[in-house]
Short mmCIF file of C-alpha atoms and ligand atoms in Angstrom, two decimals:
data_model
loop_
_atom_site.label_atom_id
_atom_site.label_comp_id
_atom_site.label_asym_id
_atom_site.label_seq_id
_atom_site.Cartn_x
_atom_site.Cartn_y
_atom_site.Cartn_z
CA MET H 1 91.40 32.91 0.61
CA ASP H 2 94.39 33.26 2.94
CA ALA H 3 97.32 32.70 0.61
CA THR H 4 99.77 32.17 3.47
CA VAL H 5 98.06 28.99 4.84
CA PRO H 6 98.65 25.91 2.67
CA PHE H 7 96.02 23.54 4.13
CA MET H 8 92.55 24.74 5.50
CA SER H 9 90.25 22.24 3.83
CA THR H 10 88.95 18.97 4.84
CA TYR H 11 91.82 17.59 2.61
CA LEU H 12 91.04 14.62 0.43
CA ASP H 13 93.53 14.99 -2.27
CA HIS H 14 96.70 13.25 -0.96
CA ALA H 15 97.13 11.54 -4.30
CA ALA H 16 97.88 14.96 -5.68
CA SER H 17 100.19 15.87 -2.77
CA THR H 18 100.36 14.72 0.78
CA PRO H 19 101.70 17.02 3.64
CA PRO H 20 105.34 16.54 4.60
CA ARG H 21 106.03 14.34 7.68
CA PRO H 22 107.53 16.19 10.68
CA ALA H 23 110.93 14.37 10.23
CA ALA H 24 110.94 15.69 6.48
CA ARG H 25 110.42 19.20 7.75
CA THR H 26 113.27 18.92 10.15
CA ALA H 27 115.70 17.41 7.77
CA LEU H 28 114.62 20.04 5.19
CA SER H 29 115.31 22.94 7.51
CA THR H 30 118.51 21.48 8.83
CA TRP H 31 120.04 21.00 5.42
CA LEU H 32 118.55 23.99 3.66
CA GLU H 33 121.70 25.97 4.30
CA ALA H 34 124.05 23.27 3.07
CA ALA H 35 127.31 23.86 1.25
CA ASN H 36 127.68 22.34 -2.30
CA GLY H 37 127.74 18.63 -1.85
CA SER H 38 130.48 18.26 -4.57
CA ALA H 39 132.83 20.75 -2.80
CA SER H 40 136.02 19.13 -1.30
CA HIS H 41 136.01 21.28 1.85
CA LEU H 42 134.62 20.01 5.06
CA ASP H 43 131.29 21.83 4.81
CA GLY H 44 130.91 20.33 1.25
CA GLN H 45 131.67 16.90 2.75
CA ARG H 46 129.01 17.37 5.33
CA ALA H 47 126.37 18.27 2.70
CA ARG H 48 127.61 15.19 0.71
CA GLY H 49 127.27 13.07 3.78
CA ALA H 50 123.62 13.99 4.11
CA VAL H 51 123.07 13.31 0.50
CA GLU H 52 124.65 9.86 0.67
CA ALA H 53 122.84 8.95 3.93
CA ALA H 54 119.56 9.78 2.15
CA ARG H 55 120.71 7.59 -0.77
CA GLU H 56 121.30 4.80 1.62
CA GLN H 57 117.93 5.28 3.12
CA LEU H 58 116.18 5.06 -0.31
CA ALA H 59 118.22 2.05 -1.28
CA GLY H 60 117.25 0.34 1.92
CA ALA H 61 113.49 1.12 1.34
CA LEU H 62 113.58 0.14 -2.24
CA ASN H 63 115.94 -2.94 -1.99
CA CYS H 64 118.43 -1.78 -4.46
CA SER H 65 122.02 -0.55 -4.32
CA PRO H 66 122.63 3.05 -3.34
CA HIS H 67 124.65 3.38 -6.54
CA GLU H 68 121.45 2.83 -8.44
CA VAL H 69 119.58 5.81 -6.75
CA VAL H 70 119.51 9.12 -8.88
CA PHE H 71 118.05 12.06 -7.36
CA THR H 72 115.59 14.22 -9.62
CA SER H 73 113.39 17.18 -9.39
CA GLY H 74 110.31 14.95 -8.99
CA GLY H 75 108.38 12.11 -10.57
CA THR H 76 108.05 13.78 -13.92
CA GLU H 77 111.72 14.16 -14.38
CA ALA H 78 112.40 10.60 -13.13
CA ASP H 79 109.94 9.14 -15.75
CA ASN H 80 111.34 11.40 -18.54
CA LEU H 81 114.91 10.24 -17.70
CA ALA H 82 114.00 6.61 -17.72
CA VAL H 83 111.80 6.71 -20.84
CA LYS H 84 113.97 8.98 -23.11
CA GLY H 85 117.25 7.91 -21.54
CA ILE H 86 116.68 4.20 -22.10
CA VAL H 87 115.32 4.70 -25.63
CA TRP H 88 117.92 7.10 -26.72
CA ALA H 89 120.68 4.83 -25.37
CA SER H 90 119.03 1.81 -27.20
CA ARG H 91 118.96 3.75 -30.46
CA GLN H 92 122.58 4.79 -30.10
CA ARG H 93 123.56 1.20 -29.41
CA THR H 94 121.68 -0.56 -32.09
CA GLY H 95 121.14 2.16 -34.74
CA ARG H 96 117.52 1.10 -34.94
CA VAL H 97 114.37 3.04 -33.98
CA PRO H 98 113.41 1.44 -30.75
CA HIS H 99 109.87 0.20 -29.98
CA ILE H 100 108.13 1.06 -26.74
CA VAL H 101 105.17 -0.88 -25.11
CA THR H 102 103.15 1.17 -22.60
CA THR H 103 99.62 1.43 -21.39
CA ALA H 104 96.67 3.83 -21.95
CA VAL H 105 96.57 4.43 -17.99
CA GLU H 106 99.99 5.99 -17.63
CA HIS H 107 100.44 9.44 -16.10
CA PRO H 108 101.31 12.11 -18.61
CA ALA H 109 104.87 12.06 -17.13
CA VAL H 110 105.23 8.81 -19.15
CA SER H 111 102.73 9.09 -21.92
CA GLU H 112 103.89 12.48 -23.03
CA PRO H 113 107.54 11.55 -23.41
CA VAL H 114 106.51 8.46 -25.34
CA ARG H 115 104.20 10.55 -27.62
CA TRP H 116 107.11 13.11 -28.18
CA LEU H 117 109.59 10.42 -28.92
CA VAL H 118 107.16 8.89 -31.57
CA GLU H 119 106.47 12.21 -33.04
CA ARG H 120 110.14 12.95 -33.60
CA GLY H 121 110.72 9.61 -35.19
CA ASP H 122 112.84 8.51 -32.15
CA ALA H 123 110.73 5.64 -31.31
CA THR H 124 107.55 3.56 -32.23
CA ALA H 125 105.01 2.62 -29.68
CA THR H 126 102.29 0.15 -28.89
CA VAL H 127 99.76 1.36 -26.32
CA VAL H 128 97.92 -1.30 -24.33
CA ASP H 129 94.28 -0.77 -23.24
CA PRO H 130 93.14 -1.61 -19.66
CA GLY H 131 90.06 -3.52 -18.65
CA PRO H 132 87.08 -1.64 -17.15
CA ASP H 133 88.83 -1.55 -13.67
CA GLY H 134 92.04 0.10 -14.97
CA ARG H 135 94.23 -2.97 -14.95
CA VAL H 136 96.16 -4.18 -17.92
CA ALA H 137 96.46 -8.01 -18.50
CA VAL H 138 100.09 -9.01 -18.26
CA GLU H 139 99.65 -11.48 -21.52
CA VAL H 140 98.40 -8.40 -23.33
CA VAL H 141 101.50 -6.45 -22.58
CA LEU H 142 103.80 -9.49 -23.31
CA ASP H 143 101.94 -9.96 -26.72
CA ALA H 144 102.77 -6.50 -27.69
CA VAL H 145 106.53 -7.03 -27.20
CA ARG H 146 108.44 -7.37 -30.55
CA ASP H 147 111.94 -8.00 -31.44
CA ASP H 148 112.68 -4.32 -31.60
CA THR H 149 111.14 -3.64 -28.17
CA ALA H 150 113.68 -1.62 -26.20
CA LEU H 151 111.44 -0.63 -23.30
CA VAL H 152 108.17 -1.62 -21.64
CA SER H 153 106.86 1.09 -19.29
CA VAL H 154 103.79 0.12 -17.12
CA MET H 155 102.89 2.14 -13.92
CA THR H 156 102.73 0.22 -10.48
CA ALA H 157 99.53 1.87 -9.54
CA ASN H 158 97.23 4.42 -11.25
CA ASN H 159 96.72 8.01 -9.88
CA GLU H 160 93.13 8.19 -10.84
CA LEU H 161 91.65 4.73 -10.25
CA GLY H 162 94.17 3.36 -7.83
CA ALA H 163 94.53 0.34 -10.04
CA VAL H 164 97.58 -1.80 -9.18
CA GLN H 165 99.32 -3.64 -12.04
CA ASP H 166 101.11 -6.98 -11.69
CA ILE H 167 104.72 -5.62 -11.83
CA PRO H 168 106.39 -8.64 -10.32
CA THR H 169 104.89 -10.96 -12.98
CA LEU H 170 105.60 -8.62 -15.85
CA GLY H 171 109.31 -8.05 -14.43
CA THR H 172 110.10 -11.75 -14.37
CA ALA H 173 108.59 -12.44 -17.76
CA LEU H 174 110.53 -9.47 -19.35
CA ARG H 175 113.74 -10.25 -17.75
CA GLN H 176 113.49 -13.75 -19.33
CA ARG H 177 113.05 -12.14 -22.66
CA GLY H 178 115.79 -9.60 -22.14
CA VAL H 179 113.47 -6.49 -22.46
CA ARG H 180 113.88 -3.52 -20.10
CA LEU H 181 110.97 -2.67 -17.69
CA HIS H 182 110.33 0.85 -16.26
CA THR H 183 107.54 1.41 -13.70
CA ASP H 184 106.13 4.70 -12.46
CA ALA H 185 105.75 3.94 -8.68
CA VAL H 186 105.00 7.40 -7.74
CA GLN H 187 101.57 6.64 -6.27
CA ALA H 188 102.40 3.13 -5.07
CA MET H 189 105.23 3.98 -2.82
CA ALA H 190 103.45 4.93 0.29
CA TRP H 191 101.15 1.89 0.10
CA LEU H 192 102.80 -1.15 -1.61
CA ASP H 193 105.83 -3.11 -0.77
CA VAL H 194 107.89 -1.83 -3.57
CA ASP H 195 110.79 -4.08 -4.09
CA VAL H 196 113.20 -3.18 -7.10
CA ASP H 197 115.21 -6.47 -6.86
CA ALA H 198 112.30 -8.98 -6.46
CA TRP H 199 110.20 -7.28 -9.04
CA GLN H 200 113.15 -7.41 -11.48
CA VAL H 201 112.48 -3.72 -12.85
CA ASP H 202 115.24 -2.02 -14.76
CA ALA H 203 114.07 1.53 -13.81
CA LEU H 204 111.52 2.92 -11.40
CA ALA H 205 110.17 6.49 -10.73
CA LEU H 206 109.32 8.12 -7.46
CA SER H 207 108.18 11.53 -6.20
CA ALA H 208 108.78 12.57 -2.51
CA HIS H 209 105.59 14.77 -2.14
CA LYS H 210 103.47 11.59 -2.55
CA PHE H 211 104.89 9.79 0.49
CA GLY H 212 105.35 12.63 3.10
CA GLY H 213 108.56 14.33 1.59
CA PRO H 214 108.72 17.82 0.09
CA GLN H 215 107.70 18.88 -3.32
CA GLY H 216 110.44 19.25 -6.03
CA VAL H 217 112.44 16.08 -5.33
CA GLY H 218 112.12 12.54 -6.64
CA VAL H 219 114.18 9.51 -7.38
CA ALA H 220 114.91 7.50 -10.64
CA VAL H 221 116.36 4.03 -9.80
CA LEU H 222 118.38 3.08 -12.74
CA ARG H 223 119.78 -0.45 -12.30
CA ARG H 224 123.51 -1.22 -12.56
CA GLY H 225 124.54 -1.71 -16.15
CA LEU H 226 121.37 -0.17 -17.59
CA PRO H 227 122.37 2.23 -20.49
CA VAL H 228 120.71 5.54 -20.05
CA GLU H 229 121.47 8.70 -22.05
CA PRO H 230 121.18 11.75 -19.76
CA LEU H 231 118.50 14.51 -20.35
CA SER H 232 120.98 17.26 -19.22
CA HIS H 233 124.56 17.65 -19.29
CA GLY H 234 126.76 19.50 -16.85
CA GLY H 235 128.97 18.85 -13.89
CA GLY H 236 128.53 15.03 -13.96
CA GLN H 237 126.81 14.45 -10.57
CA ASP H 238 124.89 11.24 -10.04
CA ARG H 239 126.78 8.93 -12.40
CA ALA H 240 126.76 11.88 -14.90
CA VAL H 241 123.16 10.83 -15.67
CA ARG H 242 121.81 13.76 -13.76
CA SER H 243 123.97 16.61 -13.57
CA GLY H 244 123.43 19.53 -11.19
CA THR H 245 124.15 20.64 -7.64
CA PHE H 246 122.65 18.19 -5.09
CA ALA H 247 119.52 19.75 -3.55
CA THR H 248 120.76 18.73 -0.03
CA GLY H 249 117.85 19.73 1.94
CA LEU H 250 115.28 18.28 -0.36
CA VAL H 251 117.24 15.05 -0.81
CA ALA H 252 117.80 14.66 3.03
CA ALA H 253 113.99 15.25 3.55
CA CYS H 254 113.11 12.77 0.85
CA GLY H 255 115.32 10.09 2.46
CA VAL H 256 113.89 10.34 5.98
CA ALA H 257 110.31 10.74 4.74
CA LEU H 258 110.61 7.41 2.82
CA ALA H 259 112.29 5.59 5.65
CA GLU H 260 109.49 6.68 7.95
CA ALA H 261 106.80 5.94 5.34
CA VAL H 262 108.11 2.43 4.80
CA ALA H 263 108.23 1.75 8.56
CA ASP H 264 104.66 3.08 9.02
CA ARG H 265 103.35 1.37 5.83
CA PRO H 266 101.61 -1.68 7.14
CA ALA H 267 99.84 0.25 9.94
CA LEU H 268 98.95 3.07 7.55
CA ARG H 269 97.58 0.79 4.97
CA ALA H 270 95.13 -0.78 7.51
CA ARG H 271 94.17 2.57 9.08
CA VAL H 272 93.67 4.49 5.85
CA GLY H 273 92.23 1.59 4.04
CA ALA H 274 89.45 1.25 6.64
CA LEU H 275 88.75 5.02 6.48
CA ALA H 276 88.48 4.90 2.53
CA ASP H 277 86.29 1.83 2.71
CA ARG H 278 83.96 3.52 5.06
CA LEU H 279 83.82 6.57 2.86
CA ALA H 280 83.12 4.60 -0.25
CA ALA H 281 80.46 2.55 1.59
CA GLY H 282 78.70 5.73 2.73
CA LEU H 283 78.71 7.19 -0.79
CA ILE H 284 77.57 4.32 -2.97
CA THR H 285 74.27 4.27 -0.98
CA LEU H 286 73.46 7.47 -2.88
CA ASP H 287 71.47 6.86 -6.17
CA GLY H 288 73.65 7.12 -9.32
CA VAL H 289 76.98 6.96 -7.41
CA ARG H 290 79.41 4.13 -8.35
CA ARG H 291 82.89 3.33 -7.08
CA ASN H 292 85.40 2.58 -9.91
CA GLY H 293 88.59 0.72 -10.13
CA PRO H 294 89.31 -2.81 -9.08
CA THR H 295 86.96 -4.52 -6.55
CA ASP H 296 89.58 -6.77 -5.15
CA PRO H 297 91.49 -4.71 -2.47
CA ALA H 298 94.63 -6.58 -3.47
CA HIS H 299 94.42 -4.82 -6.71
CA ARG H 300 93.83 -1.36 -5.73
CA LEU H 301 95.58 1.33 -3.57
CA PRO H 302 93.94 1.52 -0.19
CA ASN H 303 93.72 5.35 -0.12
CA ILE H 304 91.81 6.14 -3.33
CA VAL H 305 88.08 6.18 -3.64
CA HIS H 306 87.28 6.99 -7.23
CA LEU H 307 83.59 7.64 -8.12
CA SER H 308 81.24 8.23 -11.01
CA ILE H 309 78.25 10.39 -10.28
CA ASP H 310 75.40 10.60 -12.59
CA GLY H 311 73.31 13.56 -13.20
CA ILE H 312 75.43 16.47 -12.07
CA ALA H 313 78.02 18.69 -13.86
CA SER H 314 81.57 18.51 -12.89
CA ASP H 315 82.06 22.15 -12.59
CA ALA H 316 79.05 22.52 -10.19
CA LEU H 317 80.34 19.80 -8.11
CA ALA H 318 83.87 21.31 -7.81
CA LEU H 319 82.24 24.82 -6.87
CA GLU H 320 80.09 23.22 -4.10
CA LEU H 321 82.98 21.24 -2.70
CA ASP H 322 85.10 24.35 -2.61
CA ARG H 323 82.23 26.18 -0.91
CA ALA H 324 82.00 23.48 1.69
CA GLY H 325 85.72 23.39 2.25
CA VAL H 326 86.38 19.88 0.87
CA ALA H 327 89.50 19.53 -1.21
CA ALA H 328 89.12 16.66 -3.78
CA SER H 329 89.94 16.10 -7.41
CA GLY H 330 87.85 15.68 -10.50
CA GLY H 331 90.15 12.96 -11.39
CA ALA H 332 92.29 14.23 -14.08
CA ALA H 333 92.80 16.41 -17.20
CA CYS H 334 95.79 18.25 -18.07
CA GLY H 335 98.30 20.60 -16.58
CA SER H 336 97.96 23.42 -19.08
CA GLY H 337 94.92 25.01 -17.59
CA ALA H 338 92.65 23.62 -20.50
CA ALA H 339 89.70 21.44 -19.82
CA ALA H 340 90.13 18.07 -20.89
CA ALA H 341 88.54 14.55 -20.43
CA SER H 342 90.69 11.96 -18.70
CA PRO H 343 92.25 9.53 -21.26
CA VAL H 344 92.54 7.07 -18.35
CA LEU H 345 88.76 7.05 -17.68
CA ALA H 346 88.12 7.12 -21.37
CA ALA H 347 90.39 4.02 -21.98
CA ALA H 348 88.59 2.10 -19.10
CA GLY H 349 85.19 3.09 -20.51
CA ILE H 350 84.18 4.97 -17.31
CA GLU H 351 81.32 7.29 -17.65
CA GLY H 352 79.49 9.78 -15.34
CA THR H 353 81.11 12.81 -13.50
CA PRO H 354 84.29 11.63 -11.89
CA LEU H 355 85.29 12.48 -8.31
CA ARG H 356 88.56 11.18 -6.73
CA LEU H 357 88.79 11.34 -3.01
CA SER H 358 92.28 10.28 -1.84
CA LEU H 359 93.35 9.84 1.75
CA GLY H 360 96.66 9.97 3.36
CA TRP H 361 98.74 9.88 6.55
CA THR H 362 96.95 12.89 8.13
CA SER H 363 93.41 11.62 7.30
CA THR H 364 91.01 11.09 10.24
CA ASP H 365 87.56 9.90 10.93
CA ALA H 366 86.49 13.49 11.02
CA ASP H 367 87.59 13.95 7.47
CA VAL H 368 85.45 11.09 6.40
CA ASP H 369 82.37 12.17 8.35
CA ARG H 370 82.75 15.72 6.84
CA ALA H 371 82.97 14.46 3.35
CA LEU H 372 80.01 12.18 3.82
CA GLU H 373 78.04 14.97 5.19
CA VAL H 374 78.78 17.43 2.37
CA LEU H 375 78.23 14.90 -0.52
CA HIS H 376 75.10 13.76 0.96
CA ASP H 377 73.87 17.29 0.95
CA VAL H 378 75.46 18.48 -2.30
CA ILE H 379 74.68 15.51 -4.75
CA PRO H 380 70.95 15.49 -4.33
CA ARG H 381 70.82 19.24 -4.23
CA LEU H 382 72.79 19.75 -7.47
CA ARG H 383 70.54 17.09 -9.16
CA ALA H 384 67.39 19.03 -7.99
CA GLY H 385 68.88 22.21 -9.44
CA ARG H 386 68.97 24.00 -6.04
CA LEU H 387 72.44 25.74 -5.98
CA SER H 388 74.33 27.38 -3.19
CA PRO H 389 72.23 27.58 -0.16
CA GLY H 390 75.29 28.24 1.85
CA ARG H 391 74.35 26.06 4.69
CA LEU H 392 77.44 23.82 4.58
CA ASN H 393 79.63 26.92 3.84
CA ALA H 394 79.44 28.31 7.38
CA GLY H 395 82.72 26.89 8.70
CA GLY H 396 84.40 26.39 5.23
CA PRO H 397 87.34 28.51 3.95
CA GLY H 398 85.48 29.97 1.06
CA ARG H 399 88.38 29.45 -1.22
CA LEU H 400 86.41 29.72 -4.32
CA ASN H 401 88.70 29.31 -7.30
CA ALA H 402 87.14 29.87 -10.68
CA GLY H 403 90.35 28.80 -12.37
CA ARG H 404 90.17 25.42 -10.77
CA LEU H 405 86.74 24.83 -12.33
CA ARG H 406 88.27 24.90 -15.75
CA ALA H 407 91.63 23.47 -14.81
CA GLU H 408 91.87 20.15 -13.07
CA VAL H 409 95.42 18.90 -13.21
CA ALA H 410 96.56 15.44 -13.87
CA ARG H 411 98.43 14.40 -10.64
N1 PLP W 501 103.50 9.76 -12.02
C1 PLP W 501 102.25 9.65 -11.23
C2 PLP W 501 101.63 8.40 -11.25
C3 PLP W 501 101.85 10.77 -10.52
O1 PLP W 501 100.66 10.64 -9.91
C4 PLP W 501 102.61 11.98 -10.54
C5 PLP W 501 101.99 13.16 -9.88
O2 PLP W 501 101.24 13.89 -10.15
C6 PLP W 501 103.78 12.03 -11.31
C7 PLP W 501 104.17 10.97 -12.01
C8 PLP W 501 104.52 13.33 -11.47
O3 PLP W 501 105.24 13.53 -10.32
P1 PLP W 501 105.84 15.08 -9.87
O4 PLP W 501 104.57 15.78 -9.51
O5 PLP W 501 106.64 14.76 -8.72
O6 PLP W 501 106.51 15.47 -11.11
#
């Protein structure tokens, strides 16, 4: 394995991280050497100018006020800030233990803070199950809302199945009832017309490395007037809700990446959607291979093909894909390195060995051709118990990684 080269595979794991767009690379390198954006001298003001320009770009792309855009270290921090911050602020205001409504398909960046709050006695929670396609019914979420509900957190689109939730309907209904709505739009942003104002959400989380920006930067949209308790305290940057020196280069790259992703979104949706559908159509012709998630394209992300494969072990499949130089994901588990079944797939009642193939802005017809070739070879061969002939390995990078076999990471 060449540890100095980031991408050598037929890369079908864009839902985990998609390569940065050229404009994002340029912005990152331009502003990497920035002064502290809070300093009053001219260099500080220049850095601050870059941060505020990015804030404007994000607000424009999201249809909210620049004042409502808070920069974070990524999607995980943005989700934690919204969930803990809103719950703690509510508790402080009312003196009551707040109730949260959430779903069984949330990313750990939401489900873990909820679990932690409940364990500490800082909140109670109701977790709503999805249907077999990973979508939750709006009425079921609304039925779970109680007088003491301070927060509803439902993701816009799921990272494993690509299931899209009806956030606009939920937002309208909850606004009428005066209940706060947070949505994790990390997977959705590159593909769906996310609109903070029209959807009537109170808080929303993004991560730049899912839409062509760099890793290590994200956004929490916190709407004007929303009480949020900060997670960390310090210099009071970003409305004192997220203290810390502005990461000028990362923030600038995040802004241009999102502006470009939004401009490119309709064309990308069509191009990548067609590639993903060709991939799925070519794989479900194999015996014992099913596509999971919503069947209506309006209800699923265009770039995710989630499959259940009968009769093969997930470790063996991962090893063979690595040998053939195809980067894909087993679907989920946990970030700690321990093997774990996906709670999302369990909640949706999905069986079989999971395989998530996710496409992105750099995906090509050749990627789809290669994945079809490899999977049509590997799946029957694994079922027949004939392992590792090495035939498809010839041009592959040979990046075998035993750790990966035990440790799929929820992304
Ligand atoms: N939420 C969802 C739906 C995700 O897919 C991810 C990414 O893995 C996250 C949150 C966390 O984002 P980050 O990796 O930027 O912390």
